[in-house]
Short mmCIF file of C-alpha atoms in Angstrom, two decimals:
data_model
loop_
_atom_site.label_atom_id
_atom_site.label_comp_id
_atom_site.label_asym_id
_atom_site.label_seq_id
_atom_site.Cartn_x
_atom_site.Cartn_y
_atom_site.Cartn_z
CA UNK A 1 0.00 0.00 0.00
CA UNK A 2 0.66 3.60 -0.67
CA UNK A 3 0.20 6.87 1.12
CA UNK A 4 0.98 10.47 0.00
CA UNK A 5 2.81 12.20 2.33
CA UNK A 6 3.75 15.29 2.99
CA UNK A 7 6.14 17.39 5.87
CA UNK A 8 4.20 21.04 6.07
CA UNK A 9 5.95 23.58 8.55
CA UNK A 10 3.22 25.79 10.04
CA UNK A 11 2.76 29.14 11.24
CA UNK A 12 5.92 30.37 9.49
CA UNK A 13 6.94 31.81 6.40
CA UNK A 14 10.45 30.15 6.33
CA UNK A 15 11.56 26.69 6.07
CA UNK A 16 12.36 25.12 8.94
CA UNK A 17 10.44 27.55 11.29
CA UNK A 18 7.12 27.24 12.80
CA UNK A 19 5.81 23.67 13.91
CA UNK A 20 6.01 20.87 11.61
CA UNK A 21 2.89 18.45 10.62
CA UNK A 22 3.01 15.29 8.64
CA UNK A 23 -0.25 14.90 6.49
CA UNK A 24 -1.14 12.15 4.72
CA UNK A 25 -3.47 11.84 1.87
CA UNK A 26 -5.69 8.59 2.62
CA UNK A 27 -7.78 7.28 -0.86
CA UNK A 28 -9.03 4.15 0.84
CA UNK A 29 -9.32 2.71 4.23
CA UNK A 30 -6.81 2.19 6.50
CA UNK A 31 -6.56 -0.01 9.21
CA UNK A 32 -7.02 1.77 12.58
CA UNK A 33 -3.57 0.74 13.94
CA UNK A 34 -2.22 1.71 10.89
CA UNK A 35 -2.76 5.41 11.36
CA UNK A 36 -0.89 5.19 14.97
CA UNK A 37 1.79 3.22 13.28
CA UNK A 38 2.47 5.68 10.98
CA UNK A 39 2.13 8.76 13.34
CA UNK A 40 4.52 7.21 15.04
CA UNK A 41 7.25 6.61 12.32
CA UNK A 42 6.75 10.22 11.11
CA UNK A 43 7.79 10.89 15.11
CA UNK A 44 6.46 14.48 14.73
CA UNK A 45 4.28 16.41 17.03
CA UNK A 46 1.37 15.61 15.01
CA UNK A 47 0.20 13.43 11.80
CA UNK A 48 -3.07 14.50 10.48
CA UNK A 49 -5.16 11.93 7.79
CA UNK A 50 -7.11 13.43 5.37
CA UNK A 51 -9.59 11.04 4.24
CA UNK A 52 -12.38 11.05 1.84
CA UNK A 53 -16.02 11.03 3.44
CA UNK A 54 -17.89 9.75 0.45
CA UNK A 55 -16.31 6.96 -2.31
CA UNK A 56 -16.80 9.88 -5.02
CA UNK A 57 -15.38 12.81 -3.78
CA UNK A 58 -12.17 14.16 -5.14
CA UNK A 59 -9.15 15.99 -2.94
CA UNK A 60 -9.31 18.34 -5.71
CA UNK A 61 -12.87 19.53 -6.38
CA UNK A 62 -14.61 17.86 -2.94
CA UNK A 63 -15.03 20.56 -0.03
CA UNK A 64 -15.61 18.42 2.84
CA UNK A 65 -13.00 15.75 4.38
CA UNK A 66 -12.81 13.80 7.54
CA UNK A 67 -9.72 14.56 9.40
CA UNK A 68 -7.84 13.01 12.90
CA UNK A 69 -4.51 13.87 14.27
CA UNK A 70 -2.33 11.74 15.88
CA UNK A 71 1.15 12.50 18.32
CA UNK A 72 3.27 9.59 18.00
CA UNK A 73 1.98 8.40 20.93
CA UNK A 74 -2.07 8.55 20.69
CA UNK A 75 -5.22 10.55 18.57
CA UNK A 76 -6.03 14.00 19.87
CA UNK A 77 -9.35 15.39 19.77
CA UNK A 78 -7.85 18.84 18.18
CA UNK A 79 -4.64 20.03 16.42
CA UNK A 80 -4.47 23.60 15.17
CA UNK A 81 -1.14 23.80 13.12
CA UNK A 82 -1.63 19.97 11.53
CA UNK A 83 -5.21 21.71 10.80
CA UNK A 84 -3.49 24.55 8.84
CA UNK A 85 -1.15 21.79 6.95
CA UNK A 86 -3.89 19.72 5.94
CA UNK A 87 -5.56 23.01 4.49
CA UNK A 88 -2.19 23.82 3.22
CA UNK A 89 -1.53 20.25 1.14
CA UNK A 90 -5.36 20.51 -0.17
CA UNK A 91 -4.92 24.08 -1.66
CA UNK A 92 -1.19 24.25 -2.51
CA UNK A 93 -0.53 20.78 -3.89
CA UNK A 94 -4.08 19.20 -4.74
CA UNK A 95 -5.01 22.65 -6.29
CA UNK A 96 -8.34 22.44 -4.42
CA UNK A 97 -10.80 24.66 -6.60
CA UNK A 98 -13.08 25.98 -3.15
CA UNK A 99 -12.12 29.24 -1.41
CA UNK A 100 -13.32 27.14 1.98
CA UNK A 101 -12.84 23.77 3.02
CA UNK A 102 -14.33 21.81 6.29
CA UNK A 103 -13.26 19.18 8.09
CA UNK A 104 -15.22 16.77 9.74
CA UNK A 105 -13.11 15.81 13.30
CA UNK A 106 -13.30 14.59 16.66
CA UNK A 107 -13.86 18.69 17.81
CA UNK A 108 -16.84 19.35 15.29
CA UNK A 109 -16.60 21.17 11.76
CA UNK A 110 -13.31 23.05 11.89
CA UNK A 111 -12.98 25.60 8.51
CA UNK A 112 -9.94 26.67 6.22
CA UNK A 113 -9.88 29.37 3.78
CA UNK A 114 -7.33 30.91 1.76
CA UNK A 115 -6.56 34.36 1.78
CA UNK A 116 -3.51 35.00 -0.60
CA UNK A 117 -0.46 33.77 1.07
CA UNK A 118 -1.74 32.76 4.56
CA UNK A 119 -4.62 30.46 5.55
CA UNK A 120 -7.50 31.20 8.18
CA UNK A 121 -8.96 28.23 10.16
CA UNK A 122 -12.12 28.42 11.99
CA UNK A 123 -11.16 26.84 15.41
CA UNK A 124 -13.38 27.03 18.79
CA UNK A 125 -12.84 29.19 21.43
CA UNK A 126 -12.43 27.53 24.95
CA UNK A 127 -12.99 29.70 28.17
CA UNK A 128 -10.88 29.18 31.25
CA UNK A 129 -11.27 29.21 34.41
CA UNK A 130 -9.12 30.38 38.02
CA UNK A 131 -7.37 28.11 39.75
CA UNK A 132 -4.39 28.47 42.85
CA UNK A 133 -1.18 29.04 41.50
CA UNK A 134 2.17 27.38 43.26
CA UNK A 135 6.03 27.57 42.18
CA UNK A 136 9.13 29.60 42.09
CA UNK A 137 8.65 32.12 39.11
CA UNK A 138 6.07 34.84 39.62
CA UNK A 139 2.88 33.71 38.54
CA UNK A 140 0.09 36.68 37.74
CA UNK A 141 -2.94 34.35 36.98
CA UNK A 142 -3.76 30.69 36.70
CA UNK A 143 -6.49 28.70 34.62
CA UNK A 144 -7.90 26.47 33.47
CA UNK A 145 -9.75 24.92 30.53
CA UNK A 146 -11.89 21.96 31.29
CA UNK A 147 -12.50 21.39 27.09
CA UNK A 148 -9.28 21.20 26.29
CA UNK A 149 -7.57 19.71 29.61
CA UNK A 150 -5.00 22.22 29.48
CA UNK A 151 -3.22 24.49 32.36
CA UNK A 152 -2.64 28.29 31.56
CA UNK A 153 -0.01 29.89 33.42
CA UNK A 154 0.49 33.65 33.12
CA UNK A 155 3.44 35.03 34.20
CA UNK A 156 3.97 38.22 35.89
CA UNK A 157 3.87 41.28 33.61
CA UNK A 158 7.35 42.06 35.24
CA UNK A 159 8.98 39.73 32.90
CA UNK A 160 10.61 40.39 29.47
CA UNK A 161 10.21 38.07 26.77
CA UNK A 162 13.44 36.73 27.12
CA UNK A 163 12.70 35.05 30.33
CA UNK A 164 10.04 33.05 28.86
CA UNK A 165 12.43 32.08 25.81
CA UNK A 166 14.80 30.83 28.78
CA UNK A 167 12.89 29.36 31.01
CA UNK A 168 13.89 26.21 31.25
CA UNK A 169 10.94 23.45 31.64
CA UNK A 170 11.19 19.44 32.21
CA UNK A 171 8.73 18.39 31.05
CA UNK A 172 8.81 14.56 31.45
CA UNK A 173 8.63 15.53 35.23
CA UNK A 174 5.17 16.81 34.63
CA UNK A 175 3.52 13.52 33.95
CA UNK A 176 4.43 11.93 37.59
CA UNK A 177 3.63 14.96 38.57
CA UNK A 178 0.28 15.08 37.27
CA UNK A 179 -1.73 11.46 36.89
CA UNK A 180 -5.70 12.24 37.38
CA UNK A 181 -5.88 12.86 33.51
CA UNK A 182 -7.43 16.28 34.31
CA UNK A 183 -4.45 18.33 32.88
CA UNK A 184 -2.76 17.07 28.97
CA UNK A 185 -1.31 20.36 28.13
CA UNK A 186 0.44 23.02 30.05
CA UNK A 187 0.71 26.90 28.46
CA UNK A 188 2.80 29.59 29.81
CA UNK A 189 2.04 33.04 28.41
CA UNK A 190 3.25 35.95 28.94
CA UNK A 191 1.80 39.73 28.12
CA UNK A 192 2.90 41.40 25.18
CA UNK A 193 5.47 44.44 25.26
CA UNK A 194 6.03 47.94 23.42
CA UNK A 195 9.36 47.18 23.54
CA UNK A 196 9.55 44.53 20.80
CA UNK A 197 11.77 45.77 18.64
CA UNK A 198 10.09 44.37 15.10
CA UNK A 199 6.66 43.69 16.05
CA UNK A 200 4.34 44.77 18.67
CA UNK A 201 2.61 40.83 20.10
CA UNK A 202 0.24 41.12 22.20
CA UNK A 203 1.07 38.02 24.12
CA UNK A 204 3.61 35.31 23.72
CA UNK A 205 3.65 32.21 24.64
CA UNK A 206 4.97 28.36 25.20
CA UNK A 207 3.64 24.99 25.34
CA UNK A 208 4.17 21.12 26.78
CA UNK A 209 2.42 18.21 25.81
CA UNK A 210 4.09 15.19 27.62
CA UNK A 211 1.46 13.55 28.46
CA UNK A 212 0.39 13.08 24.58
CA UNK A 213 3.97 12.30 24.02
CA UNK A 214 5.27 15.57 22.86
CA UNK A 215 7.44 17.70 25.20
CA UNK A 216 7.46 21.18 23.80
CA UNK A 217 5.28 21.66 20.78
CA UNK A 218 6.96 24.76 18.63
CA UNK A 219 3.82 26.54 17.36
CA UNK A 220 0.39 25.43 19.03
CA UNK A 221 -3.32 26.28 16.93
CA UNK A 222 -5.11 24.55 19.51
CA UNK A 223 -3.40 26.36 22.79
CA UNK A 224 -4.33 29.54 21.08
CA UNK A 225 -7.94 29.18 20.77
CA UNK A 226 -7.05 29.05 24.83
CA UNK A 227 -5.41 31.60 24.47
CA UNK A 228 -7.33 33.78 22.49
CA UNK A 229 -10.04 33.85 24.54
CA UNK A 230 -8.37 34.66 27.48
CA UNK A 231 -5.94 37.48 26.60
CA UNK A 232 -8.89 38.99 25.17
CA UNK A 233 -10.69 39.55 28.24
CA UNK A 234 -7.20 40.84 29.36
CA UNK A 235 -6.72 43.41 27.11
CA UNK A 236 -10.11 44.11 25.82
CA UNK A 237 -9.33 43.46 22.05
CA UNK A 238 -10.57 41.07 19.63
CA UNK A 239 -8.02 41.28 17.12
CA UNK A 240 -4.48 40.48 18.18
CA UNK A 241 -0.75 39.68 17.07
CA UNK A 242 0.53 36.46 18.95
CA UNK A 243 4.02 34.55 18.72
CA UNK A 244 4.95 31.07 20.38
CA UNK A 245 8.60 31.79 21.34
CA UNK A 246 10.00 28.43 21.35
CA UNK A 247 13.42 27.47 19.54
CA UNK A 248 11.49 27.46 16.33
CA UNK A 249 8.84 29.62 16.70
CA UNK A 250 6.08 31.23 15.07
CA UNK A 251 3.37 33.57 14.44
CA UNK A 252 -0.60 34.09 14.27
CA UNK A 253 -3.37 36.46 13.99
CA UNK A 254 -6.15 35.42 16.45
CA UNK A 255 -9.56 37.15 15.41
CA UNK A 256 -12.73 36.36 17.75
CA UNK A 257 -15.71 36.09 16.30
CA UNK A 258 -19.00 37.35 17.41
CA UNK A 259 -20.46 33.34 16.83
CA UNK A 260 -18.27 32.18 19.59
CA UNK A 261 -15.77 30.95 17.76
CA UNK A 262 -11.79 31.58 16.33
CA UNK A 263 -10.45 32.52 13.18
CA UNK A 264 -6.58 31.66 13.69
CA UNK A 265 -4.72 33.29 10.45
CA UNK A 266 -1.36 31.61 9.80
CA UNK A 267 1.53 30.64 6.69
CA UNK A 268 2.94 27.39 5.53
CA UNK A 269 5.89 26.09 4.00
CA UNK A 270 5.73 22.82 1.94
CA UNK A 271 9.00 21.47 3.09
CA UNK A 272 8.89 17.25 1.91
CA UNK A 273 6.53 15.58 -0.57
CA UNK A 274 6.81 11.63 -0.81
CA UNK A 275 5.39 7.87 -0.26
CA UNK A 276 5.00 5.73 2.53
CA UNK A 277 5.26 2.15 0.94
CA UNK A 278 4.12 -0.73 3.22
#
């Protein structure tokens, strides 16, 4: 058997930058091991299948697809930036003729849409909620989002950028550290400054995943439809400039929308085409 392949980097403009998805272009079924298999021999953060919903429907002229996303470890029930490759394969190499796709995933009907050289996806917003904050650094706020299962740490406004960039996280000792199942993703953010001497973010931020087998994802979609909604009560803004400062890094455009939902604006690079034979 055959499967198209492709290595998309997302939420950059360069190659190389931004968080890297595998996507792979399923024409017929495949065996449900199969997809964890192969999620976990791509060994990136995420592997997203795009599979036909109906025996007709083409991945050029169809505008509806089912879609999962796996970590090489187990299938998550939402992946932002594999969301955006997926898009990204479907309009750049398929030469998909619709100005707006939908997938059909674990999270509901998630929507992509082209807008000259970056692509908007139509995520849900999560809320969060307080919880008590403990540790060394200076902690300003601390939440939670019960839809999502992940931990939002703010740090204090007193911080520069740079200390977040630094900060220096182990994140396999989070899983001992955490075992009720209530917590698979941990965010640290951080307030945006004037200071920034290219671009003025309004927040930045990083994330860990070890419990889905990843231990610092480079650019997260799904952390930011956290994130979105909660730096916008914050600042009182609905339109807003965000970067994910890891070693990679990356950048988005988080819109709100007035239905409740996301619009998460990012660009793509096309970085490996090929075959998995097996």
């Amino acid at each position: 058997m055959r499967v198209a392949v492709f290595t998309v980097d997302a939420f950059t403009a360069e190659p190389f930058g931004g968080n890297p998805a595998a996507v792979c272009l399923l024409h017929g079924d495949l065996d449900e091991d199969m997809h964890q298999k192969i999620a976990s021999e791509m060994n990136l953060s995420e592997t997203a299948f795009i599979r036909k919903l109906h025996t007709k429907d083409d991945f050029t002229k169809s505008s509806c697809f089912g879609l999962r996303w796996f970590t090489p470890t187990n299938e998550v029930p939402l992946c932002g930036h594999a969301t955006l490759a997926a898009a990204a394969v479907l309009f750049n190499i398929q030469k998909n003729m619709n100005s707006s796709l939908t997938f059909v995933t674990l999270s509901g009907e998630l929507k992509a849409k082209q807008e000259k050289d970056h692509i908007v996806l139509d995520l849900p917003l999560y809320s969060t909620y307080p919880q008590t904050a403990v540790g060394h650094m200076v902690v300003q706020d601390l939440r939670y989002s019960p839809d999502t299962k992940k931990l939002l740490v703010r740090l204090s406004d007193t911080y520069e950028r740079s200390v977040l960039e630094k900060l220096k996280v182990n994140a396999q000792d989070l899983v001992p550290a955490e075992k009720t199942g209530k917590v698979k993703g941990l965010i640290l953010t951080l307030k945006g400054s004037l200071s920034e001497k290219h671009k003025n973010y309004d927040f930045y931020s990083r994330y860990f995943a070890p419990w889905n087998g990843v231990l610092e994802d480079p650019v997260t979609g799904s952390a930011h439809a956290v994130l979105g909604s909660y730096w916008s009560q914050h600042l009182g803004k609905t339109e807003m400039l965000a970067c994910q400062c890891s070693h990679r890094g990356g950048e988005m455009k988080i819109s709100l929308q007035s239905d409740g939902r996301v619009d998460i604006t990012g660009q793509v690079v096309i970085v490996l085409t090929g075959n998995l034979t097996f």
